[in-house]
Amino acid sequence: MTYLFQPEPQPYLPVAYSDERIPVRRIFCVGRNYAAHAREMGRDPDREPPFFFCKPADAIVKHGITVPYPPETVNLQYEGELAVVLGKDGANITQSAALDHVWGYAIANDLTRRDIQTAAKELGRPWDMGKGFDHSAPISAVHSANKIGHLTHGRIMTTVNGAVRQFADLKDMIWSVSETISILSQSVILKAGDVILTGTPAGVGALNIGDTCVVSIDGLGELTTKIGMPIYTA
Ligand code: MN
C-alpha cells in the first residue's frame, strides 16, 4: 500500500538550545482565561468554565518568520499567550498529576481574524475560520520544564512596533495550567505532542502589513512575528 499523494511534513516545534524537535499533534486553545480580557470581549469572567477551540498543527509559524496578511479580514489581531507542550499521553488526568504531562513551555501568538470570529459568535457559528486559518499559530522554541521549572507566574508582554499592548502576569490566569489540562482531558484523550494555548490577557488589537509583533514571557524569551503582504496562491 502506498499513499496516493506525498504526505505533508510533520509539523514540529524546535526545542530551545538543542537540535531536537517536538512533533506537534494538535493545538488546543483556551477561549477566555484572563478576567480583564473576558471583560474587553464583553463577557463576565466569573466562574464561567473554560472552553476550547483548535488550530491545525500546520498553521504553526516559527520565530522570526513573516506571516502574510490573511485573506477575508480587515481586522487581524494578536493574542500573546503561554503555550504548554505535553510530553505524555493521558485522559481524565487529575489536577495533581497534570504537570507530570507537561514537557515544556513556549510563547504563542493566537492570531485571530477578529471580524470573522465576531460574526461567527453573533450567528452562533463555529470559530474555525476566525482562528484556524493558514499561518495563524506563531509559536516559539520550547523550553523544557526539567530545565526551567513550571511557570505559575511571570510577566507576559506583547509589543507592536515597540509599543506595549499587553502587559500582565501568568498568575492572573483564571484557570491554571494544571486545571486546564485536567478539564481538557475529560473531553478528549491528550497525547504527547499536543500543545495548549492558555489564553490571552487584556489589550488585544490589530496588526497591519509591515508591523512587527513581539510576545515575551519571563524565562522563555521572545517570539517575533512580522506581518507581510498577502499571498494569493499556494
Ligand atoms: Mn487566544
mmCIF file of C-alpha atoms in Angstrom, residues 40-174:
data_model
loop_
_atom_site.group_PDB
_atom_site.id
_atom_site.type_symbol
_atom_site.label_atom_id
_atom_site.label_comp_id
_atom_site.label_asym_id
_atom_site.label_seq_id
_atom_site.Cartn_x
_atom_site.Cartn_y
_atom_site.Cartn_z
ATOM 1 C CA GLU A 40 -12.992 43.516 26.987
ATOM 2 C CA MET A 41 -14.709 40.797 24.907
ATOM 3 C CA GLY A 42 -17.998 41.645 26.641
ATOM 4 C CA ARG A 43 -18.168 38.607 28.958
ATOM 5 C CA ASP A 44 -18.451 38.140 32.710
ATOM 6 C CA PRO A 45 -15.350 36.142 33.657
ATOM 7 C CA ASP A 46 -16.690 34.910 36.983
ATOM 8 C CA ARG A 47 -16.886 31.139 37.182
ATOM 9 C CA GLU A 48 -17.523 30.543 33.508
ATOM 10 C CA PRO A 49 -15.973 27.145 32.842
ATOM 11 C CA PRO A 50 -13.134 27.159 30.309
ATOM 12 C CA PHE A 51 -13.954 26.288 26.719
ATOM 13 C CA PHE A 52 -11.687 25.210 23.914
ATOM 14 C CA PHE A 53 -11.152 25.552 20.195
ATOM 15 C CA CYS A 54 -8.421 24.160 17.939
ATOM 16 C CA LYS A 55 -5.959 25.346 15.365
ATOM 17 C CA PRO A 56 -4.480 22.989 12.780
ATOM 18 C CA ALA A 57 -0.897 21.950 13.580
ATOM 19 C CA ASP A 58 0.207 23.026 10.102
ATOM 20 C CA ALA A 59 -0.704 26.630 10.988
ATOM 21 C CA ILE A 60 2.492 26.831 13.084
ATOM 22 C CA VAL A 61 4.845 29.681 12.174
ATOM 23 C CA LYS A 62 8.342 29.730 13.674
ATOM 24 C CA HIS A 63 10.001 32.654 15.467
ATOM 25 C CA GLY A 64 11.099 35.413 13.125
ATOM 26 C CA ILE A 65 9.052 34.252 10.146
ATOM 27 C CA THR A 66 6.832 36.748 8.324
ATOM 28 C CA VAL A 67 3.097 35.976 8.273
ATOM 29 C CA PRO A 68 1.304 37.013 5.076
ATOM 30 C CA TYR A 69 -1.713 39.201 5.892
ATOM 31 C CA PRO A 70 -4.556 36.651 5.750
ATOM 32 C CA PRO A 71 -7.469 36.811 3.325
ATOM 33 C CA GLU A 72 -11.110 37.674 4.136
ATOM 34 C CA THR A 73 -10.314 40.012 7.029
ATOM 35 C CA VAL A 74 -9.686 43.686 7.720
ATOM 36 C CA ASN A 75 -9.090 43.086 11.441
ATOM 37 C CA LEU A 76 -6.209 40.686 12.052
ATOM 38 C CA GLN A 77 -5.371 40.723 15.784
ATOM 39 C CA TYR A 78 -2.545 39.470 18.004
ATOM 40 C CA GLU A 79 -3.103 37.487 21.224
ATOM 41 C CA GLY A 80 0.070 36.830 23.234
ATOM 42 C CA GLU A 81 -0.197 33.550 25.145
ATOM 43 C CA LEU A 82 1.700 30.952 27.151
ATOM 44 C CA ALA A 83 1.856 27.637 25.254
ATOM 45 C CA VAL A 84 2.044 24.367 27.167
ATOM 46 C CA VAL A 85 3.586 21.409 25.326
ATOM 47 C CA LEU A 86 2.616 17.944 26.511
ATOM 48 C CA GLY A 87 5.111 15.084 26.668
ATOM 49 C CA LYS A 88 2.905 12.281 27.988
ATOM 50 C CA ASP A 89 -0.441 10.802 26.936
ATOM 51 C CA GLY A 90 -3.472 10.802 29.208
ATOM 52 C CA ALA A 91 -7.228 11.048 29.690
ATOM 53 C CA ASN A 92 -9.141 12.050 32.818
ATOM 54 C CA ILE A 93 -5.932 13.495 34.227
ATOM 55 C CA THR A 94 -6.227 14.731 37.793
ATOM 56 C CA GLN A 95 -5.128 18.241 38.677
ATOM 57 C CA SER A 96 -2.418 16.869 40.940
ATOM 58 C CA ALA A 97 -0.980 14.716 38.124
ATOM 59 C CA ALA A 98 -1.413 17.281 35.354
ATOM 60 C CA LEU A 99 2.038 18.876 35.447
ATOM 61 C CA ASP A 100 3.628 15.416 35.010
ATOM 62 C CA HIS A 101 2.211 15.563 31.467
ATOM 63 C CA VAL A 102 3.932 18.857 30.634
ATOM 64 C CA TRP A 103 7.149 18.553 28.614
ATOM 65 C CA GLY A 104 7.755 22.272 28.444
ATOM 66 C CA TYR A 105 6.606 25.780 27.679
ATOM 67 C CA ALA A 106 6.716 28.157 24.729
ATOM 68 C CA ILE A 107 5.391 31.549 23.641
ATOM 69 C CA ALA A 108 2.465 31.714 21.216
ATOM 70 C CA ASN A 109 0.606 34.359 19.269
ATOM 71 C CA ASP A 110 -3.016 33.241 18.744
ATOM 72 C CA LEU A 111 -3.537 35.245 15.550
ATOM 73 C CA THR A 112 -7.231 35.948 15.022
ATOM 74 C CA ARG A 113 -9.361 37.253 12.186
ATOM 75 C CA ARG A 114 -11.455 39.167 14.721
ATOM 76 C CA ASP A 115 -14.124 40.308 12.262
ATOM 77 C CA ILE A 116 -14.773 36.731 11.127
ATOM 78 C CA GLN A 117 -14.751 35.466 14.721
ATOM 79 C CA THR A 118 -17.148 38.216 15.859
ATOM 80 C CA ALA A 119 -19.567 37.472 13.018
ATOM 81 C CA ALA A 120 -19.408 33.741 13.847
ATOM 82 C CA LYS A 121 -20.220 34.461 17.503
ATOM 83 C CA GLU A 122 -23.224 36.597 16.554
ATOM 84 C CA LEU A 123 -24.544 33.894 14.206
ATOM 85 C CA GLY A 124 -23.816 31.010 16.587
ATOM 86 C CA ARG A 125 -21.396 29.527 14.062
ATOM 87 C CA PRO A 126 -18.034 27.800 14.673
ATOM 88 C CA TRP A 127 -14.885 29.870 15.210
ATOM 89 C CA ASP A 128 -12.652 27.834 12.895
ATOM 90 C CA MET A 129 -12.310 30.374 10.099
ATOM 91 C CA GLY A 130 -11.661 33.171 12.591
ATOM 92 C CA LYS A 131 -8.988 31.222 14.461
ATOM 93 C CA GLY A 132 -7.644 28.311 12.450
ATOM 94 C CA PHE A 133 -6.536 29.914 9.200
ATOM 95 C CA ASP A 134 -3.165 29.422 7.465
ATOM 96 C CA HIS A 135 -0.172 30.839 9.397
ATOM 97 C CA SER A 136 -2.411 31.527 12.432
ATOM 98 C CA ALA A 137 -0.149 29.906 15.043
ATOM 99 C CA PRO A 138 3.245 31.566 15.561
ATOM 100 C CA ILE A 139 4.939 29.593 18.357
ATOM 101 C CA SER A 140 8.477 29.918 19.747
ATOM 102 C CA ALA A 141 11.022 27.215 20.552
ATOM 103 C CA VAL A 142 10.020 25.034 23.505
ATOM 104 C CA HIS A 143 11.823 25.227 26.839
ATOM 105 C CA SER A 144 11.955 22.024 28.864
ATOM 106 C CA ALA A 145 10.190 22.080 32.223
ATOM 107 C CA ASN A 146 13.087 19.982 33.523
ATOM 108 C CA LYS A 147 15.348 22.966 32.965
ATOM 109 C CA ILE A 148 13.157 25.992 33.682
ATOM 110 C CA GLY A 149 10.533 24.516 36.035
ATOM 111 C CA HIS A 150 6.777 25.058 35.778
ATOM 112 C CA LEU A 151 5.527 28.542 35.012
ATOM 113 C CA THR A 152 2.917 29.728 37.505
ATOM 114 C CA HIS A 153 3.750 33.416 37.432
ATOM 115 C CA GLY A 154 5.875 35.862 35.500
ATOM 116 C CA ARG A 155 5.456 38.722 33.071
ATOM 117 C CA ILE A 156 3.730 38.211 29.731
ATOM 118 C CA MET A 157 4.011 41.168 27.371
ATOM 119 C CA THR A 158 3.096 41.956 23.772
ATOM 120 C CA THR A 159 4.502 44.847 21.775
ATOM 121 C CA VAL A 160 3.632 46.100 18.300
ATOM 122 C CA ASN A 161 6.392 48.118 16.620
ATOM 123 C CA GLY A 162 7.895 48.540 20.088
ATOM 124 C CA ALA A 163 4.761 49.908 21.802
ATOM 125 C CA VAL A 164 3.450 47.840 24.712
ATOM 126 C CA ARG A 165 -0.058 46.491 24.026
ATOM 127 C CA GLN A 166 -0.439 43.657 26.537
ATOM 128 C CA PHE A 167 1.227 43.541 29.945
ATOM 129 C CA ALA A 168 0.086 41.006 32.503
ATOM 130 C CA ASP A 169 1.199 38.204 34.789
ATOM 131 C CA LEU A 170 0.714 34.479 34.234
ATOM 132 C CA LYS A 171 -0.652 34.268 37.779
ATOM 133 C CA ASP A 172 -3.718 36.186 36.579
ATOM 134 C CA MET A 173 -4.937 33.211 34.531
ATOM 135 C CA ILE A 174 -8.454 32.238 35.657
#
